[in-house]
Short mmCIF file of C-alpha atoms and ligand atoms in Angstrom, two decimals:
data_model
loop_
_atom_site.label_atom_id
_atom_site.label_comp_id
_atom_site.label_asym_id
_atom_site.label_seq_id
_atom_site.Cartn_x
_atom_site.Cartn_y
_atom_site.Cartn_z
CA MET L 26 113.37 124.59 74.17
CA ALA L 27 110.44 122.62 75.53
CA ARG L 28 112.23 119.34 75.98
CA GLU L 29 109.31 117.76 77.78
CA THR L 30 107.56 117.38 74.43
CA GLU L 31 110.24 115.18 72.90
CA GLY L 32 110.77 112.65 75.65
CA ASN L 33 109.57 109.11 76.14
CA ALA L 34 105.97 108.24 75.45
CA ALA L 35 105.46 107.26 79.06
CA ASP L 36 106.90 110.55 80.21
CA GLY L 37 103.75 112.56 79.56
CA SER L 38 101.80 114.67 82.00
CA HIS L 39 99.65 111.81 83.24
CA PHE L 40 102.74 109.95 84.27
CA GLU L 41 104.41 113.11 85.54
CA THR L 42 101.91 113.30 88.40
CA SER L 43 102.59 109.84 89.65
CA ARG L 44 106.33 110.23 89.22
CA ARG L 45 106.33 113.33 91.33
CA ARG L 46 104.57 111.49 94.10
CA PHE L 47 106.93 108.59 93.53
CA LEU L 48 109.89 110.90 93.95
CA GLY L 49 108.49 112.40 97.11
CA GLY L 50 111.21 110.57 98.97
CA THR L 51 114.75 110.43 97.72
CA GLY L 52 114.58 108.81 94.33
CA LEU L 53 115.90 105.33 94.84
CA ALA L 54 114.80 105.28 98.42
CA ALA L 55 111.34 105.97 97.07
CA ILE L 56 111.59 103.01 94.72
CA GLY L 57 112.47 100.93 97.73
CA VAL L 58 109.22 101.97 99.32
CA VAL L 59 107.23 101.29 96.17
CA ILE L 60 108.49 97.76 95.74
CA GLY L 61 108.35 96.86 99.37
CA GLY L 62 111.52 98.21 100.94
CA ALA L 63 113.58 95.27 99.73
CA MET L 64 116.06 97.27 97.68
CA PRO L 65 119.53 95.78 98.01
CA LEU L 66 121.16 99.16 97.53
CA SER L 67 123.72 100.48 99.91
CA ARG L 68 125.79 103.60 99.67
CA ASP L 69 129.06 101.75 99.33
CA GLY L 70 128.11 98.86 97.10
CA ILE L 71 128.75 98.81 93.39
CA GLY L 72 125.03 99.10 92.76
CA ILE L 73 124.62 102.54 94.25
CA PRO L 74 123.52 105.06 91.78
CA GLN L 75 125.35 108.28 92.49
CA ALA L 76 122.12 110.19 92.57
CA HIS L 77 121.27 108.26 95.68
CA ALA L 78 124.52 109.19 97.32
CA GLN L 79 123.56 112.81 96.87
CA ALA L 80 120.49 112.36 99.00
CA ALA L 81 122.39 110.49 101.67
CA PRO L 82 124.87 112.69 103.53
CA PRO L 83 127.72 110.79 105.20
CA ALA L 84 126.63 111.05 108.82
CA ALA L 85 123.78 108.55 108.44
CA ALA L 86 120.88 110.96 108.13
CA PRO L 87 117.51 109.32 108.76
CA ALA L 88 116.62 107.39 105.61
CA THR L 89 113.21 109.02 105.48
CA LYS L 90 114.59 112.56 105.25
CA GLY L 91 114.51 113.73 101.66
CA PRO L 92 116.67 116.37 100.06
CA GLN L 93 116.19 119.94 101.26
CA HIS L 94 115.02 122.09 98.38
CA LEU L 95 116.29 125.58 97.71
CA LYS L 96 114.13 128.63 98.32
CA TYR L 97 115.94 131.58 96.76
CA PRO L 98 114.57 134.36 94.55
CA GLY L 99 114.94 133.51 90.87
CA LYS L 100 116.03 129.95 91.59
CA ASN L 101 114.33 126.68 90.76
CA GLU L 102 113.01 124.84 93.82
CA GLY L 103 114.36 121.59 92.45
CA LEU L 104 117.87 122.65 93.45
CA VAL L 105 119.12 120.75 96.49
CA VAL L 106 120.68 122.65 99.39
CA LEU L 107 124.03 121.17 100.45
CA GLY L 108 124.81 123.93 102.92
CA GLU L 109 123.11 127.08 104.23
CA LYS L 110 126.05 128.98 105.70
CA PRO L 111 127.61 129.50 103.25
CA LEU L 112 124.81 128.90 100.77
CA VAL L 113 125.57 125.96 98.49
CA ALA L 114 123.01 124.26 96.25
CA GLU L 115 123.35 121.67 93.55
CA THR L 116 121.31 120.91 90.46
CA PRO L 117 119.92 117.37 90.27
CA GLU L 118 121.13 115.75 87.03
CA SER L 119 117.59 115.69 85.63
CA LEU L 120 117.41 119.49 85.86
CA LEU L 121 120.47 119.78 83.61
CA ASP L 122 118.42 118.68 80.59
CA ASP L 123 118.55 122.03 78.76
CA ASP L 124 121.20 122.63 76.08
CA THR L 125 122.09 125.85 77.93
CA THR L 126 121.55 125.73 81.69
CA PRO L 127 119.01 128.42 82.61
CA ILE L 128 120.08 130.79 85.39
CA GLU L 129 117.29 129.49 87.63
CA LYS L 130 118.79 125.98 87.44
CA PHE L 131 122.47 126.89 87.75
CA TYR L 132 124.22 125.53 90.85
CA ILE L 133 125.33 127.91 93.63
CA ARG L 134 128.60 127.70 95.50
CA ASN L 135 129.61 130.31 98.07
CA ASN L 136 132.45 130.15 100.56
CA GLY L 137 131.59 133.36 102.40
CA GLN L 138 128.72 135.79 102.79
CA ILE L 139 126.70 136.83 99.76
CA PRO L 140 127.32 140.56 99.16
CA GLU L 141 124.57 143.13 98.64
CA GLU L 142 123.69 143.64 95.02
CA ALA L 143 125.76 146.46 93.42
CA LYS L 144 123.69 149.66 93.10
CA ASP L 145 125.64 150.98 90.12
CA PRO L 146 127.16 147.98 88.25
CA ASP L 147 128.96 150.09 85.60
CA ALA L 148 130.87 151.95 88.35
CA TRP L 149 132.30 148.65 89.71
CA LYS L 150 136.11 148.84 89.71
CA ILE L 151 138.58 146.14 88.73
CA VAL L 152 142.32 146.49 89.34
CA ILE L 153 145.09 144.55 87.59
CA ASP L 154 148.44 144.94 89.30
CA GLY L 155 151.56 143.06 90.37
CA GLU L 156 154.03 141.83 87.74
CA VAL L 157 152.77 144.17 85.01
CA ASN L 158 154.28 147.23 83.35
CA ASN L 159 151.14 149.36 83.69
CA LYS L 160 148.70 148.86 86.53
CA ILE L 161 145.12 148.94 85.22
CA GLU L 162 142.12 150.38 87.04
CA ILE L 163 138.99 150.04 85.00
CA THR L 164 135.28 150.30 85.67
CA LEU L 165 132.88 147.73 84.35
CA GLY L 166 131.33 150.46 82.18
CA GLU L 167 134.72 151.14 80.55
CA LEU L 168 135.41 147.45 80.16
CA LYS L 169 132.14 147.06 78.25
CA SER L 170 132.72 150.08 76.00
CA LYS L 171 136.47 149.85 75.33
CA TYR L 172 137.00 146.12 74.82
CA LYS L 173 135.50 143.70 72.34
CA ALA L 174 133.08 141.33 74.05
CA VAL L 175 132.68 137.66 73.20
CA THR L 176 129.97 135.17 74.13
CA ARG L 177 130.81 131.52 74.70
CA ARG L 178 128.86 128.59 76.05
CA MET L 179 131.11 126.97 78.63
CA VAL L 180 130.88 124.59 81.57
CA LEU L 181 131.53 125.89 85.07
CA GLU L 182 132.13 123.03 87.48
CA CYS L 183 132.94 122.95 91.17
CA GLY L 184 136.24 121.25 91.99
CA GLY L 185 134.35 119.02 94.43
CA ASN L 186 131.77 117.82 91.93
CA GLY L 187 131.25 114.07 92.37
CA ARG L 188 132.54 114.16 95.96
CA ALA L 189 129.58 112.14 97.27
CA GLY L 190 131.01 109.11 95.49
CA PHE L 191 134.00 108.81 97.82
CA SER L 192 134.19 106.14 100.47
CA PRO L 193 134.95 106.86 103.25
CA PRO L 194 133.20 110.21 102.76
CA ALA L 195 135.53 113.10 102.00
CA ARG L 196 135.28 116.48 103.75
CA GLY L 197 133.06 119.11 102.19
CA ASN L 198 129.78 119.54 100.36
CA GLN L 199 128.51 116.18 99.21
CA TRP L 200 128.00 116.97 95.53
CA ALA L 201 126.55 114.25 93.32
CA ASN L 202 127.13 115.40 89.74
CA GLY L 203 125.20 118.67 89.86
CA GLY L 204 127.97 121.04 90.89
CA ALA L 205 128.14 121.99 87.25
CA GLY L 206 126.24 123.90 84.60
CA CYS L 207 126.79 125.18 81.09
CA ALA L 208 125.85 128.80 80.43
CA GLU L 209 126.43 131.42 77.74
CA TRP L 210 128.98 133.79 79.25
CA THR L 211 129.53 137.28 77.83
CA GLY L 212 132.66 139.23 78.63
CA VAL L 213 136.20 140.09 77.61
CA PRO L 214 139.09 137.64 77.36
CA LEU L 215 141.33 138.32 80.37
CA VAL L 216 144.31 138.18 77.99
CA ASP L 217 143.16 141.42 76.33
CA LEU L 218 143.56 143.27 79.64
CA LEU L 219 146.81 141.50 80.40
CA LYS L 220 148.18 142.63 77.01
CA LYS L 221 147.17 146.18 77.81
CA ALA L 222 148.81 145.94 81.23
CA GLY L 223 151.92 144.34 79.76
CA LEU L 224 153.08 141.20 81.56
CA LYS L 225 156.61 141.32 82.93
CA PRO L 226 158.85 138.30 82.18
CA SER L 227 158.51 137.45 85.89
CA ALA L 228 154.71 136.93 85.56
CA LYS L 229 153.93 133.34 86.62
CA TYR L 230 150.58 133.17 88.36
CA THR L 231 147.38 135.11 88.99
CA ALA L 232 145.82 135.92 92.37
CA HIS L 233 142.09 136.68 92.38
CA TYR L 234 140.32 138.91 94.91
CA SER L 235 136.72 139.83 95.50
CA ALA L 236 134.24 141.71 97.61
CA ASP L 237 132.45 138.91 99.48
CA LEU L 238 132.93 138.96 103.24
CA HIS L 239 134.47 136.04 105.07
CA LEU L 240 131.86 134.00 107.01
CA SER L 241 133.35 135.34 110.26
CA GLY L 242 132.61 138.89 109.09
CA ASP L 243 136.33 139.75 109.37
CA ALA L 244 136.95 142.09 106.43
CA SER L 245 140.71 141.56 106.58
CA LYS L 246 140.36 137.88 105.60
CA PRO L 247 139.67 137.03 101.97
CA THR L 248 136.88 134.44 101.70
CA ILE L 249 138.72 132.66 98.92
CA SER L 250 141.59 133.80 96.74
CA ARG L 251 142.74 131.39 94.11
CA GLY L 252 144.77 131.83 90.97
CA VAL L 253 145.98 130.04 87.88
CA ARG L 254 149.21 129.58 85.97
CA ILE L 255 149.78 132.42 83.55
CA GLU L 256 149.35 130.01 80.59
CA LYS L 257 145.71 129.49 81.62
CA ALA L 258 145.19 133.19 82.31
CA VAL L 259 146.19 134.07 78.72
CA ASP L 260 144.01 131.36 77.15
CA PRO L 261 141.45 133.32 75.10
CA ASN L 262 138.64 131.28 76.72
CA THR L 263 139.41 132.66 80.18
CA LEU L 264 136.96 135.54 80.48
CA ILE L 265 136.00 138.45 82.71
CA VAL L 266 132.23 138.21 82.38
CA TRP L 267 129.24 140.43 83.08
CA GLY L 268 126.61 138.54 81.08
CA MET L 269 125.01 135.14 81.68
CA ASN L 270 122.56 133.72 79.14
CA GLY L 271 122.09 137.19 77.64
CA LYS L 272 121.21 138.80 80.99
CA PRO L 273 123.30 140.86 83.41
CA LEU L 274 125.28 138.44 85.59
CA PRO L 275 123.08 137.87 88.68
CA ASN L 276 124.48 138.81 92.08
CA ILE L 277 124.32 135.23 93.34
CA HIS L 278 126.61 134.17 90.47
CA GLY L 279 129.14 136.91 91.20
CA GLY L 280 127.52 139.88 89.46
CA PRO L 281 128.16 142.43 88.33
CA VAL L 282 131.46 140.89 87.21
CA ARG L 283 133.36 137.64 87.69
CA LEU L 284 136.01 135.45 86.15
CA VAL L 285 135.17 132.31 84.20
CA VAL L 286 138.16 130.00 83.95
CA PRO L 287 136.56 127.14 82.01
CA GLY L 288 137.55 123.51 82.41
CA TRP L 289 139.33 124.06 85.73
CA ALA L 290 137.97 123.82 89.26
CA GLY L 291 135.21 126.46 89.58
CA SER L 292 136.96 128.02 92.56
CA ALA L 293 139.37 129.74 90.13
CA SER L 294 136.38 131.59 88.66
CA GLN L 295 136.30 134.40 91.23
CA LYS L 296 132.87 135.98 91.70
CA TRP L 297 132.42 139.70 92.54
CA LEU L 298 135.89 140.26 91.06
CA THR L 299 137.71 143.36 92.30
CA ARG L 300 141.38 142.66 91.67
CA ILE L 301 143.80 140.37 89.86
CA THR L 302 147.37 140.57 91.09
CA ILE L 303 149.97 139.00 88.85
CA ARG L 304 152.54 137.11 90.88
CA ASP L 305 156.05 135.84 90.24
CA ARG L 306 155.26 132.53 91.96
CA GLU L 307 152.40 130.14 92.69
CA HIS L 308 149.69 132.00 94.59
CA ASP L 309 149.15 131.08 98.26
CA GLY L 310 145.77 132.65 99.11
CA PRO L 311 142.93 130.83 100.92
CA GLY L 312 142.04 127.82 98.77
CA MET L 313 145.53 127.33 97.32
CA THR L 314 147.40 125.46 100.02
CA GLU L 315 147.58 122.14 101.88
CA PHE L 316 144.67 119.93 100.72
CA SER L 317 142.50 122.66 99.14
CA TYR L 318 141.87 122.00 95.46
CA ARG L 319 144.79 119.59 95.46
CA THR L 320 145.05 115.89 94.67
CA PRO L 321 147.68 113.34 95.71
CA ILE L 322 150.71 112.74 93.52
CA LYS L 323 151.25 109.23 94.92
CA PRO L 324 147.83 107.59 95.67
CA MET L 325 147.08 107.60 99.39
CA VAL L 326 145.23 105.22 101.68
CA PRO L 327 141.50 106.09 101.70
CA GLY L 328 140.63 107.83 104.95
CA GLY L 329 144.31 108.41 105.72
CA LYS L 330 145.84 111.62 106.93
CA GLY L 331 147.76 112.73 103.87
CA ASP L 332 151.06 114.54 103.59
CA PRO L 333 150.71 118.03 102.09
CA ALA L 334 154.06 117.55 100.31
CA ASN L 335 152.42 114.75 98.29
CA PHE L 336 149.74 117.04 96.82
CA ARG L 337 149.54 119.06 93.63
CA ILE L 338 147.04 121.66 92.47
CA LEU L 339 143.95 120.39 90.71
CA GLU L 340 143.73 122.11 87.34
CA SER L 341 141.68 120.52 84.55
CA MET L 342 138.55 118.69 85.75
CA PRO L 343 138.14 115.00 84.84
CA VAL L 344 135.76 113.55 82.22
CA ARG L 345 132.12 113.20 83.30
CA SER L 346 128.76 112.31 81.79
CA ILE L 347 125.28 112.61 83.23
CA ILE L 348 121.91 111.20 82.26
CA THR L 349 119.56 114.18 82.19
CA ASN L 350 116.44 112.32 81.10
CA PRO L 351 114.82 110.19 82.43
CA ALA L 352 115.26 111.26 86.04
CA ASN L 353 116.51 108.85 88.67
CA GLY L 354 113.48 107.01 90.03
CA ALA L 355 111.36 107.44 86.89
CA LYS L 356 108.55 104.95 86.47
CA PHE L 357 107.27 103.74 83.11
CA ALA L 358 104.10 101.95 82.08
CA ALA L 359 104.13 98.14 81.89
CA GLY L 360 105.02 96.97 78.42
CA THR L 361 107.34 99.91 77.63
CA LYS L 362 109.77 98.45 75.12
CA GLU L 363 112.34 101.17 74.76
CA LEU L 364 113.58 104.30 76.49
CA LYS L 365 114.92 107.45 74.95
CA LEU L 366 117.83 108.80 76.95
CA ARG L 367 119.37 112.25 76.95
CA GLY L 368 122.48 113.45 78.64
CA ALA L 369 125.51 115.69 78.69
CA SER L 370 129.23 115.11 78.98
CA TRP L 371 132.35 117.22 79.33
CA ALA L 372 136.01 116.76 80.16
CA GLY L 373 137.74 119.83 81.60
CA ASP L 374 140.33 121.09 79.10
CA LEU L 375 139.66 118.14 76.80
CA THR L 376 136.71 117.06 74.68
CA VAL L 377 134.62 113.91 74.99
CA LYS L 378 135.35 111.20 72.44
CA GLN L 379 132.66 108.69 73.34
CA VAL L 380 129.80 108.02 75.73
CA ASP L 381 128.36 104.54 76.37
CA VAL L 382 125.33 103.39 78.32
CA SER L 383 124.60 100.06 79.97
CA LEU L 384 121.33 98.52 81.12
CA ASP L 385 122.88 95.40 82.61
CA PHE L 386 125.25 96.74 85.27
CA GLY L 387 128.12 97.16 82.88
CA ALA L 388 128.05 93.68 81.31
CA SER L 389 127.38 95.20 77.90
CA TRP L 390 127.56 98.73 76.58
CA GLN L 391 125.92 100.69 73.81
CA ARG L 392 127.37 103.81 72.21
CA VAL L 393 125.26 106.97 72.29
CA THR L 394 124.93 109.67 69.64
CA LEU L 395 127.25 112.42 70.81
CA GLU L 396 126.95 116.03 69.65
CA LYS L 397 129.88 118.30 68.99
CA PRO L 398 130.58 121.20 71.35
CA LYS L 399 129.46 124.63 70.09
CA ASN L 400 132.83 126.06 71.02
CA LYS L 401 135.72 124.96 73.19
CA TYR L 402 134.62 124.23 76.80
CA ASP L 403 130.98 123.74 75.82
CA TRP L 404 129.50 120.48 77.06
CA GLN L 405 128.45 117.80 74.56
CA ARG L 406 124.84 116.70 74.61
CA TRP L 407 124.03 113.10 73.77
CA THR L 408 121.01 110.91 73.02
CA ALA L 409 120.42 107.17 72.90
CA THR L 410 117.53 104.75 72.56
CA VAL L 411 117.79 101.59 74.64
CA LYS L 412 115.64 98.47 74.33
CA LEU L 413 114.07 97.00 77.44
CA PRO L 414 114.04 93.20 77.46
CA THR L 415 111.22 92.96 80.04
CA ASP L 416 109.33 95.02 82.57
CA GLY L 417 110.99 95.49 85.94
CA TYR L 418 113.77 97.34 87.68
CA PHE L 419 116.67 98.62 85.61
CA GLU L 420 119.66 100.78 86.27
CA ILE L 421 121.05 102.90 83.48
CA TRP L 422 124.74 103.56 83.72
CA ALA L 423 126.57 106.10 81.58
CA ARG L 424 130.30 106.52 81.12
CA ALA L 425 132.27 108.97 79.02
CA THR L 426 135.75 108.72 77.52
CA ASP L 427 137.81 111.84 76.94
CA SER L 428 139.84 112.74 73.87
CA LYS L 429 142.96 111.28 75.48
CA GLY L 430 141.26 107.93 76.17
CA ALA L 431 140.57 108.30 79.92
CA MET L 432 137.23 106.72 80.84
CA GLN L 433 135.08 107.30 83.92
CA PRO L 434 135.63 104.60 86.55
CA HIS L 435 132.90 102.54 88.25
CA GLN L 436 133.85 104.01 91.63
CA ALA L 437 135.41 107.29 92.73
CA GLY L 438 139.06 106.46 93.28
CA PHE L 439 142.31 108.15 94.22
CA TRP L 440 140.76 109.15 97.53
CA ASN L 441 141.90 112.46 99.00
CA PRO L 442 140.84 114.30 102.19
CA GLN L 443 138.76 116.95 100.44
CA GLY L 444 137.36 114.69 97.75
CA TYR L 445 138.46 116.07 94.39
CA GLY L 446 138.47 114.26 91.09
CA GLY L 447 135.55 111.95 91.90
CA ASN L 448 134.11 111.11 88.49
CA ALA L 449 132.48 107.73 88.98
CA MET L 450 129.96 106.99 86.24
CA HIS L 451 126.43 108.28 86.72
CA ARG L 452 123.75 105.68 87.43
CA ILE L 453 120.02 106.04 87.60
CA ALA L 454 117.27 103.59 88.45
CA VAL L 455 114.01 103.21 86.52
CA LEU L 456 111.03 100.99 87.14
CA VAL L 457 108.95 99.61 84.26
CA GLY L 458 105.47 98.37 85.15
N1 LIG T 9 134.28 135.59 95.45
C1 LIG T 9 134.03 134.29 95.39
N2 LIG T 9 134.20 133.65 94.22
C2 LIG T 9 133.94 132.34 94.12
C3 LIG T 9 133.50 131.60 95.23
C4 LIG T 9 133.32 132.29 96.45
O1 LIG T 9 132.92 131.74 97.48
N3 LIG T 9 133.58 133.64 96.49
N4 LIG T 9 133.28 130.25 95.09
C5 LIG T 9 133.98 129.58 94.00
C6 LIG T 9 133.58 128.22 93.77
S1 LIG T 9 134.20 127.08 94.83
C7 LIG T 9 132.81 127.86 92.68
S2 LIG T 9 132.50 126.24 92.35
C8 LIG T 9 132.19 128.87 91.81
C9 LIG T 9 130.67 128.76 91.86
O2 LIG T 9 130.06 129.70 91.03
P1 LIG T 9 128.47 129.84 91.06
O3 LIG T 9 128.01 130.04 92.46
O4 LIG T 9 128.15 130.96 90.15
O5 LIG T 9 127.90 128.55 90.50
O6 LIG T 9 132.53 130.19 92.19
C10 LIG T 9 133.84 130.35 92.70
N5 LIG T 9 134.09 131.75 92.91
MO1 LIG T 10 133.71 125.00 93.92
#
């Protein structure tokens, strides 16, 4: 859908040129330049739009250095590189404006080396073993022909999404809100294979394995091997997928075949899937232990050391909303009286009940028009029209509330060493006139 055609009047091509120049820096930093460098924004103050945090890595990078853009075949150059080895790139919120995230705009998260593309995808083998009555060995070709495929639009979100909002900075890739995307996934519910294999009463947990080499090149070390409670594994929305947006799953996204465990930390969604071992206890592969994908049971002191005994596994992701149009740093003609906003929101295993926006730093809020999800685990798109009282600098804040009543906080809280669960509300800055 050509969304550009339905945006704000000021958001036409004429303006587009100047905005691009305007955004040559790092969004808000660029506004600072435009209005004379007097922007009272700091990374830790309440007035810091999260999008700014994304462009400002913790170790005080020179303020003039903008985001590094991704150069990867088939990928949009607007993606921002968070790490090169392994390759990690996030999607700026304004590039998540499509109802279904196109492959070219979908975020990338690797922990190890990217494998060579499979020469013969249908010959790819998947094994299901462990606490099952009948071990299964199946090729992708057989999986496609013998099982009934489903297609669902579902959010995949990195467990560290929102990490850049933590203060002091948490360890790991400094995601703003773009470690997430919503694609149409085609595959077979994992439960259909588990039924065929026959789960033993002792089956408690899954362990996922794949073909990507560890960064060190040591083939005996799995790059990452996470798992989920058996209840999540048998949820009909947990899929073994080979299709993304109607195309074969690209290699960079784990093709020819991966898991999609929607609503939970993306790390459970093993790419280049080769084996699922059913275990009789919580899995303990790389990414399961100590502080990895775990959050504190009792809140800990920010920046503190943390006691592994006080941590539990992160499962469902928290509620989040993003403003996808306008972009952070957008500039509008003098006299613009209203802005049309678009966004998306999602809430892990839950749905989103309400999204509100504020133009006055949270003093007053206005409810948006929120769409229903297409199917469970789809994100919910929203729109709103806000009135501008005058020309000048405005921040637009958006906050979502999930179906259980939990609302996004103003600041990322419940600090933890690896920065999970950061879902501070998204803020953007716009300049009118
Ligand atoms: N084999 C393998 N699977 C993996 C990973 C990985 O490094 N190797 N990264 C995980 C993490 S942390 C996330 S967030 C998602 C990212 O999927 P994407 O790159 O398709 O966006 O894949 C998960 N599956
Ligand atoms: Mo992730």
